[in-house]
Tab-separated table of N, CA and C in Angstrom:
chain	number	residue	atom	x	y	z
V	1	UNK	N	-237.503	22.346	2.230
V	1	UNK	CA	-235.805	22.008	2.924
V	1	UNK	C	-235.411	20.702	2.538
V	2	UNK	N	-235.655	20.309	1.347
V	2	UNK	CA	-235.498	19.377	0.719
V	2	UNK	C	-233.906	19.250	-0.158
V	3	UNK	N	-233.764	20.344	-0.009
V	3	UNK	CA	-232.195	20.429	-1.153
V	3	UNK	C	-231.331	21.274	-0.431
V	4	UNK	N	-231.531	20.817	1.332
V	4	UNK	CA	-230.330	21.808	2.152
V	4	UNK	C	-229.172	21.051	2.284
V	5	UNK	N	-228.159	21.589	1.947
V	5	UNK	CA	-226.824	20.936	2.293
V	5	UNK	C	-226.568	19.879	3.733
V	6	UNK	N	-227.546	20.378	4.662
V	6	UNK	CA	-227.754	19.805	5.578
V	6	UNK	C	-227.722	18.344	5.698
V	7	UNK	N	-229.091	18.231	5.902
V	7	UNK	CA	-229.645	17.183	5.181
V	7	UNK	C	-229.071	16.060	4.411
V	8	UNK	N	-228.808	16.683	3.113
V	8	UNK	CA	-227.956	15.396	2.072
V	8	UNK	C	-226.773	15.449	2.663
V	9	UNK	N	-225.572	16.238	2.978
V	9	UNK	CA	-224.732	15.822	3.823
V	9	UNK	C	-224.199	14.796	5.310
V	10	UNK	N	-225.148	15.248	6.494
V	10	UNK	CA	-225.629	14.891	7.465
V	10	UNK	C	-226.436	13.902	7.709
V	11	UNK	N	-226.569	12.795	6.244
V	11	UNK	CA	-227.897	11.414	6.140
V	11	UNK	C	-227.343	10.583	7.219
V	12	UNK	N	-227.375	9.640	7.268
V	12	UNK	CA	-227.355	8.479	8.493
V	12	UNK	C	-226.635	7.674	8.015
V	13	UNK	N	-226.377	7.695	6.861
V	13	UNK	CA	-225.573	6.828	5.430
V	13	UNK	C	-224.136	7.351	5.607
V	14	UNK	N	-224.500	8.739	5.391
V	14	UNK	CA	-223.094	9.405	5.013
V	14	UNK	C	-222.551	9.489	6.602
V	15	UNK	N	-223.265	9.115	7.818
V	15	UNK	CA	-221.983	9.365	8.823
V	15	UNK	C	-222.060	7.804	9.173
V	16	UNK	N	-222.489	7.014	8.677
V	16	UNK	CA	-222.353	5.268	8.960
V	16	UNK	C	-221.084	4.913	8.050
V	17	UNK	N	-221.112	5.151	6.899
V	17	UNK	CA	-219.737	5.370	6.061
V	17	UNK	C	-218.829	5.975	6.323
V	18	UNK	N	-218.815	7.330	6.867
V	18	UNK	CA	-217.775	7.946	7.282
V	18	UNK	C	-216.815	7.338	8.588
V	19	UNK	N	-218.012	7.368	9.500
V	19	UNK	CA	-217.566	6.021	10.608
V	19	UNK	C	-216.620	5.245	10.486
V	20	UNK	N	-217.138	4.330	9.598
V	20	UNK	CA	-216.862	3.319	9.029
V	20	UNK	C	-215.289	3.038	8.380
V	21	UNK	N	-215.035	4.167	7.383
V	21	UNK	CA	-213.938	4.748	6.875
V	21	UNK	C	-212.617	5.009	7.793
V	22	UNK	N	-213.026	5.946	8.800
V	22	UNK	CA	-212.811	6.106	10.040
V	22	UNK	C	-211.622	5.319	10.763
V	23	UNK	N	-212.748	4.754	11.607
V	23	UNK	CA	-211.794	3.182	11.800
V	23	UNK	C	-211.833	2.243	11.329
V	24	UNK	N	-211.499	2.451	10.144
V	24	UNK	CA	-210.450	1.495	9.067
V	24	UNK	C	-209.306	2.090	8.857
V	25	UNK	N	-209.314	3.006	9.089
V	25	UNK	CA	-208.071	4.362	8.300
V	25	UNK	C	-207.130	3.803	9.626
V	26	UNK	N	-207.911	4.357	10.992
V	26	UNK	CA	-207.061	4.216	12.317
V	26	UNK	C	-206.729	2.753	12.345
V	27	UNK	N	-207.364	1.762	11.668
V	27	UNK	CA	-206.623	0.372	12.706
V	27	UNK	C	-205.799	0.086	11.760
V	28	UNK	N	-205.992	0.287	10.185
V	28	UNK	CA	-204.668	0.105	9.573
V	28	UNK	C	-203.467	0.527	9.971
V	29	UNK	N	-203.505	1.474	9.951
V	29	UNK	CA	-202.283	2.965	10.652
V	29	UNK	C	-201.560	1.516	12.080
V	30	UNK	N	-202.700	1.657	13.297
V	30	UNK	CA	-202.788	1.380	14.700
V	30	UNK	C	-201.603	-0.743	13.951
V	31	UNK	N	-202.240	-1.615	13.262
V	31	UNK	CA	-202.082	-2.572	13.208
V	31	UNK	C	-200.919	-2.390	12.625
V	32	UNK	N	-200.598	-2.220	11.917
V	32	UNK	CA	-199.688	-1.807	10.412
V	32	UNK	C	-198.437	-1.600	11.515
V	33	UNK	N	-198.529	-0.392	12.355
V	33	UNK	CA	-197.421	0.281	13.087
V	33	UNK	C	-196.987	-1.170	14.505
V	34	UNK	N	-197.904	-1.972	14.726
V	34	UNK	CA	-198.008	-3.099	15.912
V	34	UNK	C	-196.741	-4.184	14.652
V	35	UNK	N	-197.722	-4.403	13.952
V	35	UNK	CA	-196.468	-5.627	13.256
V	35	UNK	C	-195.383	-5.062	12.658
V	36	UNK	N	-194.728	-3.686	12.184
V	36	UNK	CA	-193.447	-3.300	12.200
V	36	UNK	C	-192.765	-2.682	13.340
V	37	UNK	N	-193.562	-3.193	14.630
V	37	UNK	CA	-192.645	-2.661	15.585
V	37	UNK	C	-192.100	-1.503	15.928
V	38	UNK	N	-192.646	-0.818	15.157
V	38	UNK	CA	-192.801	0.923	15.200
V	38	UNK	C	-192.945	1.759	16.506
V	39	UNK	N	-192.423	2.704	17.606
V	39	UNK	CA	-193.247	3.333	18.035
V	39	UNK	C	-192.937	4.757	17.805
V	40	UNK	N	-193.450	5.697	17.061
V	40	UNK	CA	-193.057	6.775	16.385
V	40	UNK	C	-192.665	7.727	17.784
V	41	UNK	N	-192.883	7.513	18.926
V	41	UNK	CA	-193.183	8.242	20.172
V	41	UNK	C	-191.658	8.526	21.104
V	42	UNK	N	-191.062	6.982	20.506
V	42	UNK	CA	-189.799	6.904	21.361
V	42	UNK	C	-188.716	7.083	20.193
V	43	UNK	N	-187.962	7.602	20.898
V	43	UNK	CA	-186.221	8.149	20.569
V	43	UNK	C	-185.607	6.960	20.838
V	44	UNK	N	-184.628	6.282	20.279
V	44	UNK	CA	-183.365	5.745	20.454
V	44	UNK	C	-182.207	6.305	19.637
V	45	UNK	N	-181.716	6.339	19.283
V	45	UNK	CA	-180.308	6.976	18.922
V	45	UNK	C	-181.163	7.503	17.162
V	46	UNK	N	-179.653	7.455	16.335
V	46	UNK	CA	-179.573	7.509	15.228
V	46	UNK	C	-180.140	6.548	14.117
V	47	UNK	N	-180.226	5.764	14.513
V	47	UNK	CA	-180.489	3.976	13.917
V	47	UNK	C	-182.349	4.399	14.103
V	48	UNK	N	-183.077	4.954	14.621
V	48	UNK	CA	-184.280	5.168	15.074
V	48	UNK	C	-184.834	5.616	13.488
V	49	UNK	N	-184.205	6.428	12.450
V	49	UNK	CA	-184.986	6.902	11.334
V	49	UNK	C	-184.643	5.668	10.497
V	50	UNK	N	-184.491	4.470	10.529
V	50	UNK	CA	-184.587	3.000	9.467
V	50	UNK	C	-186.020	3.143	8.364
V	51	UNK	N	-185.871	1.943	7.536
V	51	UNK	CA	-186.491	1.826	6.618
V	51	UNK	C	-188.051	1.309	7.044
V	52	UNK	N	-188.091	1.008	8.188
V	52	UNK	CA	-189.323	0.488	8.932
V	52	UNK	C	-189.940	1.938	9.324
V	53	UNK	N	-189.418	3.225	9.749
V	53	UNK	CA	-189.522	3.788	10.371
V	53	UNK	C	-190.435	4.488	8.771
V	54	UNK	N	-190.143	4.629	8.093
V	54	UNK	CA	-190.485	5.260	6.831
V	54	UNK	C	-191.867	5.050	6.116
V	55	UNK	N	-191.690	3.600	6.676
V	55	UNK	CA	-192.956	3.024	5.876
V	55	UNK	C	-194.042	3.525	6.949
V	56	UNK	N	-193.779	3.343	8.035
V	56	UNK	CA	-194.980	3.612	9.049
V	56	UNK	C	-194.798	5.203	9.147
V	57	UNK	N	-194.190	6.422	8.588
V	57	UNK	CA	-194.378	8.109	8.712
V	57	UNK	C	-195.325	8.049	7.065
V	58	UNK	N	-195.387	7.206	5.810
V	58	UNK	CA	-195.150	7.731	4.695
V	58	UNK	C	-196.201	6.720	4.216
V	59	UNK	N	-195.985	5.269	4.066
V	59	UNK	CA	-196.250	4.156	3.664
V	59	UNK	C	-197.747	3.915	4.164
V	60	UNK	N	-197.661	3.508	5.337
V	60	UNK	CA	-199.156	3.005	5.956
V	60	UNK	C	-200.047	4.317	6.244
V	61	UNK	N	-199.957	5.455	6.515
V	61	UNK	CA	-200.727	6.283	6.547
V	61	UNK	C	-201.463	7.043	4.631
V	62	UNK	N	-200.371	6.197	3.755
V	62	UNK	CA	-201.026	6.951	2.484
V	62	UNK	C	-201.847	5.395	1.710
V	63	UNK	N	-201.782	4.643	2.946
V	63	UNK	CA	-202.767	3.479	2.255
V	63	UNK	C	-203.824	3.283	2.801
V	64	UNK	N	-204.484	4.447	4.084
V	64	UNK	CA	-205.114	4.345	4.965
V	64	UNK	C	-205.708	5.060	4.304
V	65	UNK	N	-205.384	5.956	4.183
V	65	UNK	CA	-205.943	7.431	3.135
V	65	UNK	C	-206.409	6.542	2.472
V	66	UNK	N	-205.921	5.998	1.501
V	66	UNK	CA	-206.417	5.444	0.503
V	66	UNK	C	-207.571	4.993	0.579
V	67	UNK	N	-207.482	4.045	1.560
V	67	UNK	CA	-209.146	3.231	1.998
V	67	UNK	C	-209.804	4.182	2.535
V	68	UNK	N	-209.453	5.173	2.987
V	68	UNK	CA	-210.572	5.683	3.758
V	68	UNK	C	-211.240	6.610	2.512
V	69	UNK	N	-211.143	6.891	1.696
V	69	UNK	CA	-211.218	7.517	0.247
V	69	UNK	C	-212.221	7.052	-0.435
V	70	UNK	N	-212.001	5.616	-0.654
V	70	UNK	CA	-212.161	4.029	-1.274
V	70	UNK	C	-213.694	4.014	-0.717
V	71	UNK	N	-213.519	3.884	0.608
V	71	UNK	CA	-214.548	3.814	1.457
V	71	UNK	C	-216.179	4.817	1.415
V	72	UNK	N	-215.587	5.826	1.519
V	72	UNK	CA	-216.183	6.805	1.798
V	72	UNK	C	-216.955	7.855	0.646
V	73	UNK	N	-216.005	7.446	-0.486
V	73	UNK	CA	-216.312	7.931	-1.734
V	73	UNK	C	-216.285	9.896	-2.034
V	74	UNK	N	-217.093	10.574	-2.629
V	74	UNK	CA	-216.592	12.203	-2.703
V	74	UNK	C	-216.393	13.212	-1.570
V	75	UNK	N	-215.703	13.119	-1.266
V	75	UNK	CA	-215.416	13.406	-0.081
V	75	UNK	C	-214.112	13.082	0.537
V	76	UNK	N	-213.885	11.816	0.225
V	76	UNK	CA	-212.959	11.215	1.516
V	76	UNK	C	-211.957	11.912	1.196
V	77	UNK	N	-211.090	12.887	0.158
V	77	UNK	CA	-210.021	13.134	0.459
V	77	UNK	C	-209.902	14.144	1.783
V	78	UNK	N	-211.189	14.271	2.374
V	78	UNK	CA	-211.221	15.583	3.282
V	78	UNK	C	-211.168	14.817	4.896
V	79	UNK	N	-211.783	14.019	4.647
V	79	UNK	CA	-211.887	12.459	5.955
V	79	UNK	C	-210.503	11.701	5.944
V	80	UNK	N	-209.715	12.045	4.765
V	80	UNK	CA	-208.327	10.550	4.763
V	80	UNK	C	-207.109	11.542	5.965
V	81	UNK	N	-207.284	13.129	6.355
V	81	UNK	CA	-206.458	13.389	7.095
V	81	UNK	C	-206.890	13.104	8.487
V	82	UNK	N	-207.760	12.239	8.742
V	82	UNK	CA	-207.965	12.447	10.339
V	82	UNK	C	-207.603	10.999	11.167
V	83	UNK	N	-207.563	9.985	10.291
V	83	UNK	CA	-206.922	8.613	11.279
V	83	UNK	C	-205.825	8.756	11.890
V	84	UNK	N	-204.909	9.131	11.171
V	84	UNK	CA	-203.514	9.528	12.110
V	84	UNK	C	-203.478	10.128	13.302
V	85	UNK	N	-204.684	11.133	13.489
V	85	UNK	CA	-204.019	11.628	14.576
V	85	UNK	C	-204.182	11.085	16.123
V	86	UNK	N	-205.559	10.469	15.870
V	86	UNK	CA	-206.157	9.417	17.447
V	86	UNK	C	-205.199	8.915	17.773
V	87	UNK	N	-204.658	7.954	16.284
V	87	UNK	CA	-203.626	6.719	16.389
V	87	UNK	C	-202.294	7.359	17.747
V	88	UNK	N	-201.867	8.059	16.505
V	88	UNK	CA	-200.704	8.496	17.097
V	88	UNK	C	-200.612	9.176	18.550
V	89	UNK	N	-201.429	9.795	18.185
V	89	UNK	CA	-201.887	10.666	20.026
V	89	UNK	C	-201.422	9.990	20.916
V	90	UNK	N	-202.468	8.503	20.747
V	90	UNK	CA	-202.948	7.272	21.848
V	90	UNK	C	-201.172	6.797	22.114
V	91	UNK	N	-200.777	6.819	21.290
V	91	UNK	CA	-199.251	6.068	21.130
V	91	UNK	C	-198.486	6.941	21.664
V	92	UNK	N	-198.694	7.846	22.085
V	92	UNK	CA	-197.751	9.299	22.438
V	92	UNK	C	-198.361	8.794	24.565
V	93	UNK	N	-199.855	9.178	24.641
V	93	UNK	CA	-200.509	8.978	25.996
V	93	UNK	C	-199.789	7.980	26.531
V	94	UNK	N	-199.507	6.784	25.939
V	94	UNK	CA	-199.629	5.713	26.482
V	94	UNK	C	-198.295	6.239	27.163
V	95	UNK	N	-197.067	6.218	26.211
V	95	UNK	CA	-195.456	5.883	26.782
V	95	UNK	C	-195.633	7.053	27.211
V	96	UNK	N	-196.610	7.971	27.530
V	96	UNK	CA	-196.191	9.465	28.306
V	96	UNK	C	-196.897	9.208	29.746
V	97	UNK	N	-197.336	7.892	30.460
V	97	UNK	CA	-197.717	7.775	31.378
V	97	UNK	C	-197.314	6.357	31.755
V	98	UNK	N	-196.574	5.385	30.460
V	98	UNK	CA	-195.781	4.481	31.158
V	98	UNK	C	-194.619	4.277	32.212
V	99	UNK	N	-195.172	3.223	32.853
V	99	UNK	CA	-193.645	3.465	34.244
V	99	UNK	C	-192.871	3.282	33.448
V	100	UNK	N	-192.842	2.175	32.388
V	100	UNK	CA	-191.286	1.494	32.035
V	100	UNK	C	-191.290	1.823	30.334
V	101	UNK	N	-190.023	2.467	29.639
V	101	UNK	CA	-189.811	2.412	28.629
V	101	UNK	C	-188.871	1.615	27.764
V	102	UNK	N	-188.739	1.070	27.005
V	102	UNK	CA	-187.865	0.339	26.839
V	102	UNK	C	-186.513	0.627	26.987
V	103	UNK	N	-185.154	-0.682	27.020
V	103	UNK	CA	-184.061	-0.045	27.477
V	103	UNK	C	-183.436	1.183	26.537
V	104	UNK	N	-182.831	2.022	26.732
V	104	UNK	CA	-182.382	3.336	25.713
V	104	UNK	C	-182.961	4.166	25.013
V	105	UNK	N	-184.360	3.809	25.507
V	105	UNK	CA	-184.977	4.665	24.746
V	105	UNK	C	-186.098	6.282	25.521
V	106	UNK	N	-185.934	6.912	24.790
V	106	UNK	CA	-186.718	7.935	26.109
V	106	UNK	C	-187.838	8.994	25.227
V	107	UNK	N	-188.478	9.644	25.284
V	107	UNK	CA	-189.867	9.762	24.928
V	107	UNK	C	-189.302	10.907	24.353
V	108	UNK	N	-190.212	11.230	22.765
V	108	UNK	CA	-189.561	12.548	22.170
V	108	UNK	C	-190.293	13.732	22.561
V	109	UNK	N	-189.403	14.663	22.608
V	109	UNK	CA	-190.187	16.201	22.374
V	109	UNK	C	-190.998	15.795	22.159
V	110	UNK	N	-192.289	16.856	22.124
V	110	UNK	CA	-194.175	16.764	22.047
V	110	UNK	C	-193.524	17.803	20.252
V	111	UNK	N	-192.710	18.573	20.156
V	111	UNK	CA	-192.161	19.922	18.884
V	111	UNK	C	-192.109	18.681	18.260
V	112	UNK	N	-190.974	17.642	18.293
V	112	UNK	CA	-190.536	16.703	17.235
V	112	UNK	C	-191.714	15.702	16.882
V	113	UNK	N	-192.326	14.975	17.419
V	113	UNK	CA	-192.993	14.154	17.628
V	113	UNK	C	-194.613	14.649	16.572
V	114	UNK	N	-194.687	16.588	17.011
V	114	UNK	CA	-195.819	16.803	16.135
V	114	UNK	C	-195.273	16.849	14.468
V	115	UNK	N	-194.265	17.332	14.484
V	115	UNK	CA	-193.434	17.262	13.302
V	115	UNK	C	-194.042	16.257	12.999
V	116	UNK	N	-193.411	14.596	13.092
V	116	UNK	CA	-193.850	13.569	12.793
V	116	UNK	C	-195.440	13.698	12.532
V	117	UNK	N	-196.035	13.740	13.352
V	117	UNK	CA	-197.543	13.781	12.686
V	117	UNK	C	-198.154	14.374	11.768
V	118	UNK	N	-197.589	15.322	11.958
V	118	UNK	CA	-197.617	15.934	10.487
V	118	UNK	C	-197.341	15.470	9.499
V	119	UNK	N	-196.305	15.092	9.618
V	119	UNK	CA	-195.679	14.429	7.935
V	119	UNK	C	-196.456	13.135	7.786
V	120	UNK	N	-197.096	12.491	9.148
V	120	UNK	CA	-198.165	11.150	9.038
V	120	UNK	C	-199.320	11.702	7.840
V	121	UNK	N	-200.083	12.691	8.585
V	121	UNK	CA	-201.328	13.076	7.964
V	121	UNK	C	-201.115	13.660	6.838
V	122	UNK	N	-200.056	14.105	6.512
V	122	UNK	CA	-200.087	14.674	4.767
V	122	UNK	C	-199.933	13.703	3.924
V	123	UNK	N	-198.927	12.551	4.750
V	123	UNK	CA	-198.973	11.488	3.604
V	123	UNK	C	-200.831	10.527	3.553
V	124	UNK	N	-201.174	10.321	4.813
V	124	UNK	CA	-202.570	10.237	4.526
V	124	UNK	C	-203.748	11.331	3.504
V	125	UNK	N	-203.401	12.265	3.716
V	125	UNK	CA	-204.227	13.201	2.717
V	125	UNK	C	-203.848	12.705	1.384
V	126	UNK	N	-202.360	12.689	0.865
V	126	UNK	CA	-202.554	12.080	-0.547
V	126	UNK	C	-202.937	11.109	-0.989
V	127	UNK	N	-202.560	9.762	-0.212
V	127	UNK	CA	-203.176	8.561	-0.432
V	127	UNK	C	-205.173	8.871	-0.466
V	128	UNK	N	-205.868	9.823	0.401
V	128	UNK	CA	-206.796	10.115	0.208
V	128	UNK	C	-207.147	10.752	-1.288
V	129	UNK	N	-206.001	11.454	-1.681
V	129	UNK	CA	-206.574	11.715	-2.906
V	129	UNK	C	-206.417	11.013	-4.199
V	130	UNK	N	-205.638	10.434	-3.747
V	130	UNK	CA	-205.645	8.805	-5.242
V	130	UNK	C	-206.515	7.788	-5.158
V	131	UNK	N	-207.175	7.716	-3.355
V	131	UNK	CA	-208.225	6.843	-3.751
V	131	UNK	C	-209.698	7.926	-4.082
V	132	UNK	N	-209.617	9.136	-4.257
V	132	UNK	CA	-210.811	9.596	-4.388
V	132	UNK	C	-210.698	9.546	-6.236
V	133	UNK	N	-209.571	10.353	-6.917
V	133	UNK	CA	-209.646	9.807	-8.083
V	133	UNK	C	-209.775	8.943	-8.617
V	134	UNK	N	-208.766	7.786	-7.801
V	134	UNK	CA	-208.924	6.472	-8.504
V	134	UNK	C	-210.606	5.982	-8.433
V	135	UNK	N	-211.559	6.151	-7.740
V	135	UNK	CA	-212.384	5.583	-7.062
V	135	UNK	C	-213.675	6.398	-8.595
V	136	UNK	N	-212.900	8.318	-8.349
V	136	UNK	CA	-214.608	8.514	-9.376
V	136	UNK	C	-213.883	9.055	-10.507
V	137	UNK	N	-212.596	8.377	-10.907
V	137	UNK	CA	-212.568	8.895	-11.617
V	137	UNK	C	-212.095	10.459	-12.461
V	138	UNK	N	-212.756	11.253	-11.344
V	138	UNK	CA	-212.930	12.655	-12.159
V	138	UNK	C	-212.352	13.073	-10.681
V	139	UNK	N	-211.762	14.434	-10.458
V	139	UNK	CA	-211.369	15.022	-9.170
V	139	UNK	C	-212.129	16.247	-9.336
V	140	UNK	N	-213.778	15.714	-8.218
V	140	UNK	CA	-214.520	16.399	-8.280
V	140	UNK	C	-215.612	16.472	-9.354
V	141	UNK	N	-216.768	17.626	-9.580
V	141	UNK	CA	-217.426	17.585	-10.352
V	141	UNK	C	-217.280	18.063	-11.310
V	142	UNK	N	-217.911	17.373	-12.700
V	142	UNK	CA	-217.836	18.024	-14.070
V	142	UNK	C	-218.139	19.064	-14.560
V	143	UNK	N	-217.063	20.185	-14.978
V	143	UNK	CA	-218.499	21.167	-15.688
V	143	UNK	C	-218.624	21.714	-16.679
V	144	UNK	N	-218.987	22.372	-16.954
V	144	UNK	CA	-220.171	22.385	-18.696
V	144	UNK	C	-218.479	22.386	-19.481
V	145	UNK	N	-218.643	22.253	-20.692
V	145	UNK	CA	-218.394	22.160	-21.877
V	145	UNK	C	-217.608	24.091	-22.020
V	146	UNK	N	-216.479	24.342	-22.194
V	146	UNK	CA	-216.610	25.880	-22.541
V	146	UNK	C	-217.038	26.190	-23.833
V	147	UNK	N	-216.895	27.478	-24.642
V	147	UNK	CA	-217.371	27.541	-25.911
V	147	UNK	C	-216.053	27.153	-26.801
V	148	UNK	N	-215.199	27.657	-26.412
V	148	UNK	CA	-213.974	27.078	-27.149
V	148	UNK	C	-213.716	25.549	-27.434
V	149	UNK	N	-213.901	24.695	-26.688
V	149	UNK	CA	-214.326	23.047	-26.756
V	149	UNK	C	-215.213	23.040	-27.548
V	150	UNK	N	-216.357	23.918	-27.770
V	150	UNK	CA	-217.414	23.611	-29.176
V	150	UNK	C	-216.517	23.957	-30.450
V	151	UNK	N	-215.718	24.861	-30.509
V	151	UNK	CA	-215.509	25.280	-31.528
V	151	UNK	C	-214.278	24.780	-32.535
V	152	UNK	N	-213.789	24.020	-31.036
V	152	UNK	CA	-212.722	23.120	-31.590
V	152	UNK	C	-212.818	21.192	-32.243
V	153	UNK	N	-214.809	21.419	-31.578
V	153	UNK	CA	-215.440	20.154	-32.180
V	153	UNK	C	-215.509	19.945	-33.815
V	154	UNK	N	-216.009	21.584	-33.908
V	154	UNK	CA	-216.179	21.165	-35.255
V	154	UNK	C	-215.578	21.257	-36.513
């Protein structure tokens, strides 16, 4: 069973590297949102949709996805989907059970919050693909040359 995929992909090195990449991506999103002062789960009024909100939804997860994919390597684009979810879920959970919300704000309905979580996850996936392509210089594995390629070289 030396050639088993289970042994190859579930090695301690891959698990450690994946855990480190996941936690790093989550930390980038968490601390980035805290530095920007954004709380995605709280809605105030139309000024809620600001530049810092857009950075928090689109740019921070893309950077986190890039870092996750760069740390993990081949397959990091799949792992890059996951770091935004626990960070945003913990923020929503904290606001849901908090006794004091900021003045003039209310907790966003779960359906709208879920839409913003999906936007964040997709941004992270785009960063993961960019990170994997820049890290490996290829997308996936190399394929064998097609016979038409050999005809063109002659």
